[in-house]
Coordinates of C-alpha atoms and ligand atoms in Angstrom, one line a residue:
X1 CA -31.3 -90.7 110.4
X2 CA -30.8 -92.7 107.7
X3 CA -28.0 -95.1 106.9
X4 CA -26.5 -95.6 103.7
X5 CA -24.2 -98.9 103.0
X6 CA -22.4 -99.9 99.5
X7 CA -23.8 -96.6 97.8
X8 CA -27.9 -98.1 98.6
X9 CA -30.4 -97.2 101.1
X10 CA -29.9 -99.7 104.1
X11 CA -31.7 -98.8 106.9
X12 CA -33.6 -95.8 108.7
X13 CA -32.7 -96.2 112.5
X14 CA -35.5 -94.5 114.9
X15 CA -34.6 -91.9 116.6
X16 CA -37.7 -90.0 117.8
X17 CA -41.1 -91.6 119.2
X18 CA -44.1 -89.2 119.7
X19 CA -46.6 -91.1 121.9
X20 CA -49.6 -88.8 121.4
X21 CA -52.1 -89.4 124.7
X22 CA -50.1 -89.5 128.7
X23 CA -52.5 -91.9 129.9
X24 CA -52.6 -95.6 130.7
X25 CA -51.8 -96.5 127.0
X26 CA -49.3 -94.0 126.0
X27 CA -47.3 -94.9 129.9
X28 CA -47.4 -97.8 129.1
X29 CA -45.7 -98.4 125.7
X30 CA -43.0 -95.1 126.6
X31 CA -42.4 -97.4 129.8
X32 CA -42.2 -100.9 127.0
X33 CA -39.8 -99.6 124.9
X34 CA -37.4 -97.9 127.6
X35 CA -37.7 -101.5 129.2
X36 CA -36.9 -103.0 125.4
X37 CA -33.7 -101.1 125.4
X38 CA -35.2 -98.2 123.3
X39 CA -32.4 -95.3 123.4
X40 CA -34.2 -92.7 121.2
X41 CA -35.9 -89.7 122.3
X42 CA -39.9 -90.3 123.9
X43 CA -42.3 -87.4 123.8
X44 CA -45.3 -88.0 125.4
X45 CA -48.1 -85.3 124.7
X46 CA -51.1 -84.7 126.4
X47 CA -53.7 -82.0 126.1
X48 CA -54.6 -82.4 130.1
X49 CA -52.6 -80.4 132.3
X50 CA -50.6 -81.8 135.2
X51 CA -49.3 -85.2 135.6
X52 CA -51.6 -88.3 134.2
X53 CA -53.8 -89.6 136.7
X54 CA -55.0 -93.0 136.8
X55 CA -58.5 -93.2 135.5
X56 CA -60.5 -96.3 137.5
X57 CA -60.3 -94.7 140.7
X58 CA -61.6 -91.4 139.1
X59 CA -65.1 -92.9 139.7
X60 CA -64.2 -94.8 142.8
X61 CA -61.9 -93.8 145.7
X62 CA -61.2 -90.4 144.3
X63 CA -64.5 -89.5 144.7
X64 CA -64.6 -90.6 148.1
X65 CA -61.5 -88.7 149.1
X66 CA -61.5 -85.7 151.4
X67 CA -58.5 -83.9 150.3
X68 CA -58.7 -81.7 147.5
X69 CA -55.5 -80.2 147.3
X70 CA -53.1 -83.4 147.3
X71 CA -54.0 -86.0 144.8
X72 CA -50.8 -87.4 144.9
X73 CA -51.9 -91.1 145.6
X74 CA -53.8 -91.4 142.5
X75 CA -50.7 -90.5 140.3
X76 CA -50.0 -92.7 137.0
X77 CA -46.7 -91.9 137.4
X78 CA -44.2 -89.7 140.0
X79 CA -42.7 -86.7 138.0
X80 CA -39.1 -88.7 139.2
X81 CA -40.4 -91.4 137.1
X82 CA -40.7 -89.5 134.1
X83 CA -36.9 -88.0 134.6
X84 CA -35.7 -91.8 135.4
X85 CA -36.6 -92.6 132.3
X86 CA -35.7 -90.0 130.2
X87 CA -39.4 -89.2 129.0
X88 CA -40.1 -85.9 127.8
X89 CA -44.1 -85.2 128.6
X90 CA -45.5 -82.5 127.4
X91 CA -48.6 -81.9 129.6
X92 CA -51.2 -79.2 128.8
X93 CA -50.4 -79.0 125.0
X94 CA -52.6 -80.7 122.6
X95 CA -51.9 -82.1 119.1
X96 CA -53.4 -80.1 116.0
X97 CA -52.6 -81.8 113.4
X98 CA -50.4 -84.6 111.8
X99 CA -48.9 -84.9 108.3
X100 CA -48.0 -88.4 107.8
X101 CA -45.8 -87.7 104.6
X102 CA -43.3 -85.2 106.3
X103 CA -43.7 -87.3 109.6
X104 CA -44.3 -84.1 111.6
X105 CA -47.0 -82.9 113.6
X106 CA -49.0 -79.5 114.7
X107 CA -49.5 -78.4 118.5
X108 CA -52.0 -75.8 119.2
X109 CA -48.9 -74.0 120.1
X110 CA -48.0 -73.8 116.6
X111 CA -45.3 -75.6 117.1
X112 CA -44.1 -78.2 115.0
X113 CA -42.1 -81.5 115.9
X114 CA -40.4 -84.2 113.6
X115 CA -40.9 -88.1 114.6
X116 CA -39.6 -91.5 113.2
X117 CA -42.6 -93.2 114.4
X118 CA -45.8 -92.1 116.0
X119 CA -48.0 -93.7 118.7
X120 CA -51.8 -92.6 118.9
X121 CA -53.0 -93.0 122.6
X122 CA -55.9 -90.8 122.1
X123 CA -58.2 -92.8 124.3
X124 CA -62.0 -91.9 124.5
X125 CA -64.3 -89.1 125.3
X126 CA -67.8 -89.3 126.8
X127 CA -70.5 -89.7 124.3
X128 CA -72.8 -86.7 125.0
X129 CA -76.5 -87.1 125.6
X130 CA -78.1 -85.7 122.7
X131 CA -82.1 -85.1 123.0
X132 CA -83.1 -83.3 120.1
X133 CA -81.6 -79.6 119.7
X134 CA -79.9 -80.3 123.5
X135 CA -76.8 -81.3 124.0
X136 CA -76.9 -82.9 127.4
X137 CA -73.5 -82.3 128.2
X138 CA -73.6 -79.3 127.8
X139 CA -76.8 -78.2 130.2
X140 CA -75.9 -76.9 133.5
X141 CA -75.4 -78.9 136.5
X142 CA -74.6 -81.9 134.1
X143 CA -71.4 -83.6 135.0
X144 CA -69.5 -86.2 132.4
X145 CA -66.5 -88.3 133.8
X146 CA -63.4 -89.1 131.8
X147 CA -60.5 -87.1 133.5
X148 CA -59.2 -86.1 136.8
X149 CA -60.8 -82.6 136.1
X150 CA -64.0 -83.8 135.5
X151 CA -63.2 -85.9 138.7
X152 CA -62.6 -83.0 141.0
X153 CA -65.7 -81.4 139.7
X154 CA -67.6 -84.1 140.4
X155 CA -66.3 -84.5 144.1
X156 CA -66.8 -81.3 144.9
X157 CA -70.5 -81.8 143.4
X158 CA -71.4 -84.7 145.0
X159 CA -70.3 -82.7 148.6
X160 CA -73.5 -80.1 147.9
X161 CA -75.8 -82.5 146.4
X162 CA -78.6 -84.5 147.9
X163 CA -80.3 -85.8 145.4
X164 CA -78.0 -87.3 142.5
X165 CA -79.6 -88.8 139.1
X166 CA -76.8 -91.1 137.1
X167 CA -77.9 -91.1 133.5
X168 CA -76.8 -94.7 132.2
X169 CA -76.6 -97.9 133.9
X170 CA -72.6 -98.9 132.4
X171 CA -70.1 -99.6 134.4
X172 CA -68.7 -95.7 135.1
X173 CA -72.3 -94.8 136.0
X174 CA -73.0 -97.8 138.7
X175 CA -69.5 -96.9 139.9
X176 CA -70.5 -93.1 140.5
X177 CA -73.6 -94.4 142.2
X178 CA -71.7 -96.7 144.5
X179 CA -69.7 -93.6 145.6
X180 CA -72.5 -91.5 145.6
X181 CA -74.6 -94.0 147.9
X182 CA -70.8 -94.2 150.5
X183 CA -71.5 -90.6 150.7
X184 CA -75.3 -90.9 152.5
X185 CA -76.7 -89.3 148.8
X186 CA -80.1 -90.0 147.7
X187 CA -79.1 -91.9 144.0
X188 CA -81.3 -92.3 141.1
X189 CA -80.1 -94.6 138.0
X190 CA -81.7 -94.5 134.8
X191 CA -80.8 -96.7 131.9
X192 CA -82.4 -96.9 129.0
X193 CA -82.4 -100.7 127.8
X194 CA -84.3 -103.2 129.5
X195 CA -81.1 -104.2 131.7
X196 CA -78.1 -102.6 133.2
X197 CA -74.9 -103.3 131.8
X198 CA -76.3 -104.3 128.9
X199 CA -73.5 -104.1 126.1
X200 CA -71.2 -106.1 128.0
X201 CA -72.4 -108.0 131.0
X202 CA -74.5 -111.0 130.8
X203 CA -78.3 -111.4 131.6
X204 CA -77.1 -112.5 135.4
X205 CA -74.6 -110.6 135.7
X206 CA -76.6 -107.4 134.9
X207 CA -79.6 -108.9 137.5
X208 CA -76.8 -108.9 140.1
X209 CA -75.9 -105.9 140.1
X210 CA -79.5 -104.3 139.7
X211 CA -80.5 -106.5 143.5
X212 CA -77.1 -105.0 144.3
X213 CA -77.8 -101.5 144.2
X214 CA -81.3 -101.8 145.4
X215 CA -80.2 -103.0 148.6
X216 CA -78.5 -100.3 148.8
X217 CA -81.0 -97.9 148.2
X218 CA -80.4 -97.3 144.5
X219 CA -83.5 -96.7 142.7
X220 CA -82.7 -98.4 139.9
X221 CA -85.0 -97.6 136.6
X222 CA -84.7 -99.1 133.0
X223 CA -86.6 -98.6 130.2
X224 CA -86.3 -95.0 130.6
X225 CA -86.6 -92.5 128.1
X226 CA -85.2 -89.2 128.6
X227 CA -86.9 -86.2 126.8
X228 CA -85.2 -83.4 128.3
X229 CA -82.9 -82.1 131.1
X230 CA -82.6 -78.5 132.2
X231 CA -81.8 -76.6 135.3
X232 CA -81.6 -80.6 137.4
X233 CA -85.1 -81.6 135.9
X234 CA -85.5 -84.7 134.5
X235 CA -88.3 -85.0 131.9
X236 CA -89.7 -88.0 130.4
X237 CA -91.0 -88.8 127.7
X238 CA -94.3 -89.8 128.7
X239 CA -94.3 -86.8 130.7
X240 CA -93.1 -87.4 133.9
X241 CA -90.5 -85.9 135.6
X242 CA -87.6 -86.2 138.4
X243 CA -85.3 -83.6 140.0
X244 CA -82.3 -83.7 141.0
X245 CA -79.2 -81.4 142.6
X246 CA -76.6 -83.0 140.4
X247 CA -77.4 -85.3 137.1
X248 CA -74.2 -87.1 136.0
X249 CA -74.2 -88.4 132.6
X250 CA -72.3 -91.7 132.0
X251 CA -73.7 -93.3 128.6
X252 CA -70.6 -94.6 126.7
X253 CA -67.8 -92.6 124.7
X254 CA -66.7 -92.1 121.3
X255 CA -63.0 -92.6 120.3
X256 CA -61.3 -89.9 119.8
X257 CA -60.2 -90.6 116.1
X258 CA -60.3 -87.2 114.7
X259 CA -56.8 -86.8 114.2
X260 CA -56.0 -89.6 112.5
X261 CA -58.8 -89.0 110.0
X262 CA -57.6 -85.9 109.0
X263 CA -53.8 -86.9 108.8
X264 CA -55.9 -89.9 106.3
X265 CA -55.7 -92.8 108.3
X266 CA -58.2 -95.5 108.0
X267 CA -60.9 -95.0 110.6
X268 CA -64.1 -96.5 111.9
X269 CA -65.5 -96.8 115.4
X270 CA -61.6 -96.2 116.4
X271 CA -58.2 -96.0 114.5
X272 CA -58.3 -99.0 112.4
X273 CA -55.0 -101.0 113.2
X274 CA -54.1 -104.6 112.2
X275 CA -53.6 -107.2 115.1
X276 CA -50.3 -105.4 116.3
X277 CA -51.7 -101.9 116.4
X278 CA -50.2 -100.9 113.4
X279 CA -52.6 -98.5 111.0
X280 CA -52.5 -98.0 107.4
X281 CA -49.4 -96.2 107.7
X282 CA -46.7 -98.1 108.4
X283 CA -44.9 -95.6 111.3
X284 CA -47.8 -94.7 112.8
X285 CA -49.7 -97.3 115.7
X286 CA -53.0 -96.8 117.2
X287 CA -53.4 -98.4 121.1
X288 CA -55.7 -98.1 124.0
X289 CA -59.3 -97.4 124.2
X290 CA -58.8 -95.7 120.2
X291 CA -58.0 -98.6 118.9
X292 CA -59.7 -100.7 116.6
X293 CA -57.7 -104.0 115.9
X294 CA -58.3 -106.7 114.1
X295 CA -57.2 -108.7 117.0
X296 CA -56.1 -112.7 117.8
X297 CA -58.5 -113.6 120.3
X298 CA -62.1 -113.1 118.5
X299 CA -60.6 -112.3 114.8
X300 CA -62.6 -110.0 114.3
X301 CA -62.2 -105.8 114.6
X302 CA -62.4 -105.0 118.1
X303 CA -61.6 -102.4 120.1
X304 CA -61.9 -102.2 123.4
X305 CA -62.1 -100.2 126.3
X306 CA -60.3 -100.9 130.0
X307 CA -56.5 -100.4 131.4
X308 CA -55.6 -104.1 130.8
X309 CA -56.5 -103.9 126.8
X310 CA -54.3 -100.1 127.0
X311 CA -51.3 -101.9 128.3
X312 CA -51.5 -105.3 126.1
X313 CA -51.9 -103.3 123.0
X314 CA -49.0 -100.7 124.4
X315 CA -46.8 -103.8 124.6
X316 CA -47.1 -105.4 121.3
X317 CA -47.2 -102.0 119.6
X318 CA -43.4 -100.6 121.5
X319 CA -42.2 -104.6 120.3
X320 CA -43.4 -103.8 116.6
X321 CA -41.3 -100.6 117.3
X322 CA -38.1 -102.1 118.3
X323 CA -38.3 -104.8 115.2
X324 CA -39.1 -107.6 117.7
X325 CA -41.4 -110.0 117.8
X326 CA -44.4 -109.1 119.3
X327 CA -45.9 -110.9 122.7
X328 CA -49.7 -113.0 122.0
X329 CA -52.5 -111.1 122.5
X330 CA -54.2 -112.0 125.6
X331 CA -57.4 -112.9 127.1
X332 CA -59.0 -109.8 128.1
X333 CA -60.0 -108.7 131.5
X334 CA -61.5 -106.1 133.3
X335 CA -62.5 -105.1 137.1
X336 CA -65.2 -103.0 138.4
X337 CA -65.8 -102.0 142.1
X338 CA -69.0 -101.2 143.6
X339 CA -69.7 -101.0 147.6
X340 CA -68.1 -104.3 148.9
X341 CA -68.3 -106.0 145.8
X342 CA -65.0 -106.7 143.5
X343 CA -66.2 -107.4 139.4
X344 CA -63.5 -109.1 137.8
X345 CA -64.1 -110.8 134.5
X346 CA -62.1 -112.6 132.0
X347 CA -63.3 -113.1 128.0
X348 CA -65.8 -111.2 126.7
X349 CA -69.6 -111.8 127.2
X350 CA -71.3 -113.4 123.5
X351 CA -74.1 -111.3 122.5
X352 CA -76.1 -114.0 122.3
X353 CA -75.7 -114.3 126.3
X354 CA -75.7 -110.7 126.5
X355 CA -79.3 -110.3 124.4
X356 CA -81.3 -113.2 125.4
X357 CA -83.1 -114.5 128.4
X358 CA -82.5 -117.8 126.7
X359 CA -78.7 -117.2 127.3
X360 CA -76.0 -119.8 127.9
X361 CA -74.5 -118.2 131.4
X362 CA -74.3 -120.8 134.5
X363 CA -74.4 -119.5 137.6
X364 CA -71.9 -120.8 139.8
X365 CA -71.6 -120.1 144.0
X366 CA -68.3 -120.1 145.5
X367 CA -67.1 -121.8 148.6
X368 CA -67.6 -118.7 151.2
X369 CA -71.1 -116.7 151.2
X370 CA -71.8 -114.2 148.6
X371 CA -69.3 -115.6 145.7
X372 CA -70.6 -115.9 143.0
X373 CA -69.5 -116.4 139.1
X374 CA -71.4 -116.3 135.8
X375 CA -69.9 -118.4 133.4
X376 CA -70.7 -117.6 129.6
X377 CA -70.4 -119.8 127.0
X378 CA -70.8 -119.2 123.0
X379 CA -73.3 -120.8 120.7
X380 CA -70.1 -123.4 119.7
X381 CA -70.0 -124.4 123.4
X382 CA -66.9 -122.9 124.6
X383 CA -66.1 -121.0 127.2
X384 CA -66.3 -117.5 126.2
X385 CA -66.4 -115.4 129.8
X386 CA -66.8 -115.7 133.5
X387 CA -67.6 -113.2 135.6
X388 CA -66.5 -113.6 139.1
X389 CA -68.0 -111.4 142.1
X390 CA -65.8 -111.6 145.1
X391 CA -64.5 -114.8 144.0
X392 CA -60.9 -114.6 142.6
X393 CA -60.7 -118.5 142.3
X394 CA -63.5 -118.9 139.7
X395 CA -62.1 -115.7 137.7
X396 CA -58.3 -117.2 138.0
X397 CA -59.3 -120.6 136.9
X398 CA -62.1 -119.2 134.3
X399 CA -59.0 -116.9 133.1
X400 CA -56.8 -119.5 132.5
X401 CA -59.0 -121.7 131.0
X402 CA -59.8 -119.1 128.2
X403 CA -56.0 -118.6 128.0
X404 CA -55.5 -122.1 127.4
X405 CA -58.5 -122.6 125.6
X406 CA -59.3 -125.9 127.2
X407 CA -62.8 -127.6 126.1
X408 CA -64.9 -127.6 129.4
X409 CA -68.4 -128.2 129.5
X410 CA -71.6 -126.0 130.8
X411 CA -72.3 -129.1 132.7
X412 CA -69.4 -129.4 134.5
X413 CA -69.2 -125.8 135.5
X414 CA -72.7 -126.5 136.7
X415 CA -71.8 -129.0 139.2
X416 CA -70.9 -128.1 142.1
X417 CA -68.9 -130.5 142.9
X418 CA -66.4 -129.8 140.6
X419 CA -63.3 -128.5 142.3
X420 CA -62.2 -125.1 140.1
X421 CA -58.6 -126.3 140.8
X422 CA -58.6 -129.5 139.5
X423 CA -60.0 -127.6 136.2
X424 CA -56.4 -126.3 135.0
X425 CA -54.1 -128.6 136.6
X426 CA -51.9 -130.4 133.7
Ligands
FAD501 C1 -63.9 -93.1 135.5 C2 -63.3 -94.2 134.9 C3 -63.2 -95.5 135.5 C4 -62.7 -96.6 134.9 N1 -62.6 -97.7 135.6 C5 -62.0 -98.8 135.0 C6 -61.8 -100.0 135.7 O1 -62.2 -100.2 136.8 N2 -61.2 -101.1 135.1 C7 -60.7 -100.9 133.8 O2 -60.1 -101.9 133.2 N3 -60.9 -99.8 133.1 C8 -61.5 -98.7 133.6 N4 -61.7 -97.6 132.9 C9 -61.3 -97.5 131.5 C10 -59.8 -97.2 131.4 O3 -59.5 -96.1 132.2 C11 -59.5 -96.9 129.9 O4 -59.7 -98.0 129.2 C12 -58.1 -96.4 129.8 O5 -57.9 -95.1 130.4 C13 -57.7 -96.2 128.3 O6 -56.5 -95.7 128.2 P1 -56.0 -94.9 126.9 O7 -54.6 -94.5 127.2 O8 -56.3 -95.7 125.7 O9 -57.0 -93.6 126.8 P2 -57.3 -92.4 127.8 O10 -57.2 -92.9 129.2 O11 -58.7 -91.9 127.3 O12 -56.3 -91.3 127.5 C14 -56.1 -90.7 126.2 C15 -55.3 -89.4 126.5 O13 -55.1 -88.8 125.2 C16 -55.1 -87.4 125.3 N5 -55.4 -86.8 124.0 C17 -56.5 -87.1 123.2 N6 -56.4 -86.3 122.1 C18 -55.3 -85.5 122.2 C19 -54.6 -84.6 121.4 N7 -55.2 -84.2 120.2 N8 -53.5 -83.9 121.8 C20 -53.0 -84.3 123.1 N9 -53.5 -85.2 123.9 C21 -54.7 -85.8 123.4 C22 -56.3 -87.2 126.4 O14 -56.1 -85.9 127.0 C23 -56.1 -88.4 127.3 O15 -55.3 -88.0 128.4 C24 -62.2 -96.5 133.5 C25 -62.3 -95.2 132.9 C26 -62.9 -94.1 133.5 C27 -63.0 -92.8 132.8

């Protein structure tokens, strides 16, 4: 609606939000601007059937869990939750299309609805495995995570199988391998860099969890390169082979940007947003795992991909919404769980300490056996990431020093001596 005062256009008031995307980013910024006293009408759409599901235990605990028929516990939200706060989802109905002049958009329904402002939570897909004319993906008996769907294929998979070959060493895939290995399955991992975890972890970091999974009867392989998959057989391409009853493909994902191409947004490797998610089109914000923002903490574009990054941006996005100002961006952080081990990691790793052997990570133990953190710092000096292993002290303190941005040196990180504590006292 627009208002009109003394005869000249005043002010347009927003009544309708379209959050496109029910998952940890969309939740989160309907859930912001109910919170921010937002009074309009929310309409959440997602092409997945169902309530959302949370997506990190889709390759931990839900894989483990015996029930298929009640998956209750892994819920993003309770369908009361979505009445309580007057959200309308539209689950199992996917966007077309979106005409940025008219402020409308296309279901697949061919249906069309109006909106004041529009919220892209489109997330990620798996990148798919392409050898030559062969799509991986798309060869049978070849399982991709992203969804709960995918998830409950998988579980039921990983019941028949015996012999399980992950396809990429990230995150997703050690995590599926950590299930798989809980579940007595024999587990092949095969990355194709030199390291595991090589886009985001550091040199050490990637070591320790390589020893990890070996000792727990991971057969761990890098350098490996994958000429062909079909019918469970793994071909390489100096000729060797491997089968396997179930080959799970985990090797990154693309954003899903298409949309907002077409509608003629600025795109890249994600919806191109300025630093408070807001595209080239002034109604319209990109957040979550799509997003690629020219962020506060590194300056540069960046977009990134875990549930703390899909909530931060969902909160400064539903304040640009409601005409407030927004909240800093923060440091960001991300968790990983694997057998007994707890990741959790604070900053983001510089390549230079991601790429070299020569990097600038110190290796830190904790007070009780088997903590350990890796401590990153940039080619300026400063701090730029720990990564703590079972030790919540050394990522709390590392955390809060990146927060703070207080000047601390390799060396004293080194010592061991130094009390964390007395690190970010003052
Ligand atoms: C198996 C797994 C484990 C993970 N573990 C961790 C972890 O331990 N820690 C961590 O920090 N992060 C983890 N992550 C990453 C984290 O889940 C993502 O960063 C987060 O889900 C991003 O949220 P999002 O809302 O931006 O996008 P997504 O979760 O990808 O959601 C996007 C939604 O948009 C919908 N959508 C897309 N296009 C359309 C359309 N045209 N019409 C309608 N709907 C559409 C999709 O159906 C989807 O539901 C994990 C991810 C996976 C898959």
């Amino acid at each position: 609606m627009t208002y009109y005062l003394w005869g000249h256009l005043r002010m347009t008031k927003t009544e309708s939000i379209i959050i496109i995307g029910a998952s940890h980013g969309g939740i989160a910024c309907a859930e912001r601007l109910r919170k921010l006293g937002f009074d309009g009408k929310i309409t959440l759409i997602d092409r997945l059937a169902g309530l959302p599901l949370e997506r990190p235990p889709l390759s931990k605990q839900f894989l483990l869990a015996a029930g298929e028929a009640d998956d209750s516990g892994f819920l993003l939200r309770s369908a009361d939750w979505f009445d309580e706060n007057g959200l309308d989802l539209m689950a199992g109905v996917a966007v077309a299309s979106i005409d940025v002049g008219a402020k409308t958009l296309l279901l697949d329904t061919g249906r069309n609805l109006a909106w004041d402002k529009l919220v892209l939570a489109t997330g990620a897909r798996p990148r798919v495995l392409e050898l030559g004319a062969l799509s991986v993906g798309d060869a049978e008996g070849v399982v991709m995570l992203r969804h709960g769907d995918d998830a409950r294929v998988l579980r039921a998979r990983l019941r028949e199988a015996r012999r399980v070959v992950i396809i990429g060493g990230g995150y997703i895939g050690l995590e599926v391998a950590a299930s798989a290995r809980k579940l007595g399955k024999s587990v092949v991992v095969l990355e194709a860099a030199a390291r595991l975890l090589a886009r985001v972890a550091s040199v050490e970091a990637s070591a320790f969890f390589a020893e990890l999974h070996q000792s727990q009867g991971v057969d761990v392989r890098c350098d490996q390169q994958i000429a062909g998959v079909d019918s469970g057989r793994i071909v390489f391409a100096d000729g060797g082979a491997l089968d396997a009853d179930l080959v799970v493909v985990g090797i990154g994902v693309i954003p899903n940007t298409e949309l907002a191409e077409a509608a003629g947004l600025a795109v890249g490797n994600g919806i191109l947003t300025d630093r408070h998610y807001r595209t080239s089109h002034a109604d319209v914000f990109a957040i979550g795992d799509v997003a690629l923002a020219a962020d506060g903490y590194t300056r540069g574009g960046l977009r990134l991909e875990s549930v703390h990054h899909a909530q931060m941006s969902a909160d400064i996005a539903a304040a640009c919404l409601m005409g407030e100002t927004p909240p800093p961006h923060e440091v960001p952080w991300f968790w990983s769980e694997q057998y007994h081990i707890r990741l959790q990691s604070a900053g983001l790793v510089p390549p230079d300490a991601q790429n070299s052997q020569n990097s600038q990570t110190i290796t830190r133990h904790g007070r009780r056996e088997g903590q350990i953190s890796f401590w990153s710092f940039a080619q300026d000096g400063a701090l730029a990431a720990v990564e703590a292993l079972g030790d919540a002290q050394a990522y709390m303190v590392g955390r809060q020093l990146l927060e703070k941005g207080v000047a601390i040196s390799p060396e004293v990180i080194g010592d061991s001596d130094t009390d964390l504590k007395t690190l970010i006292k003052g």
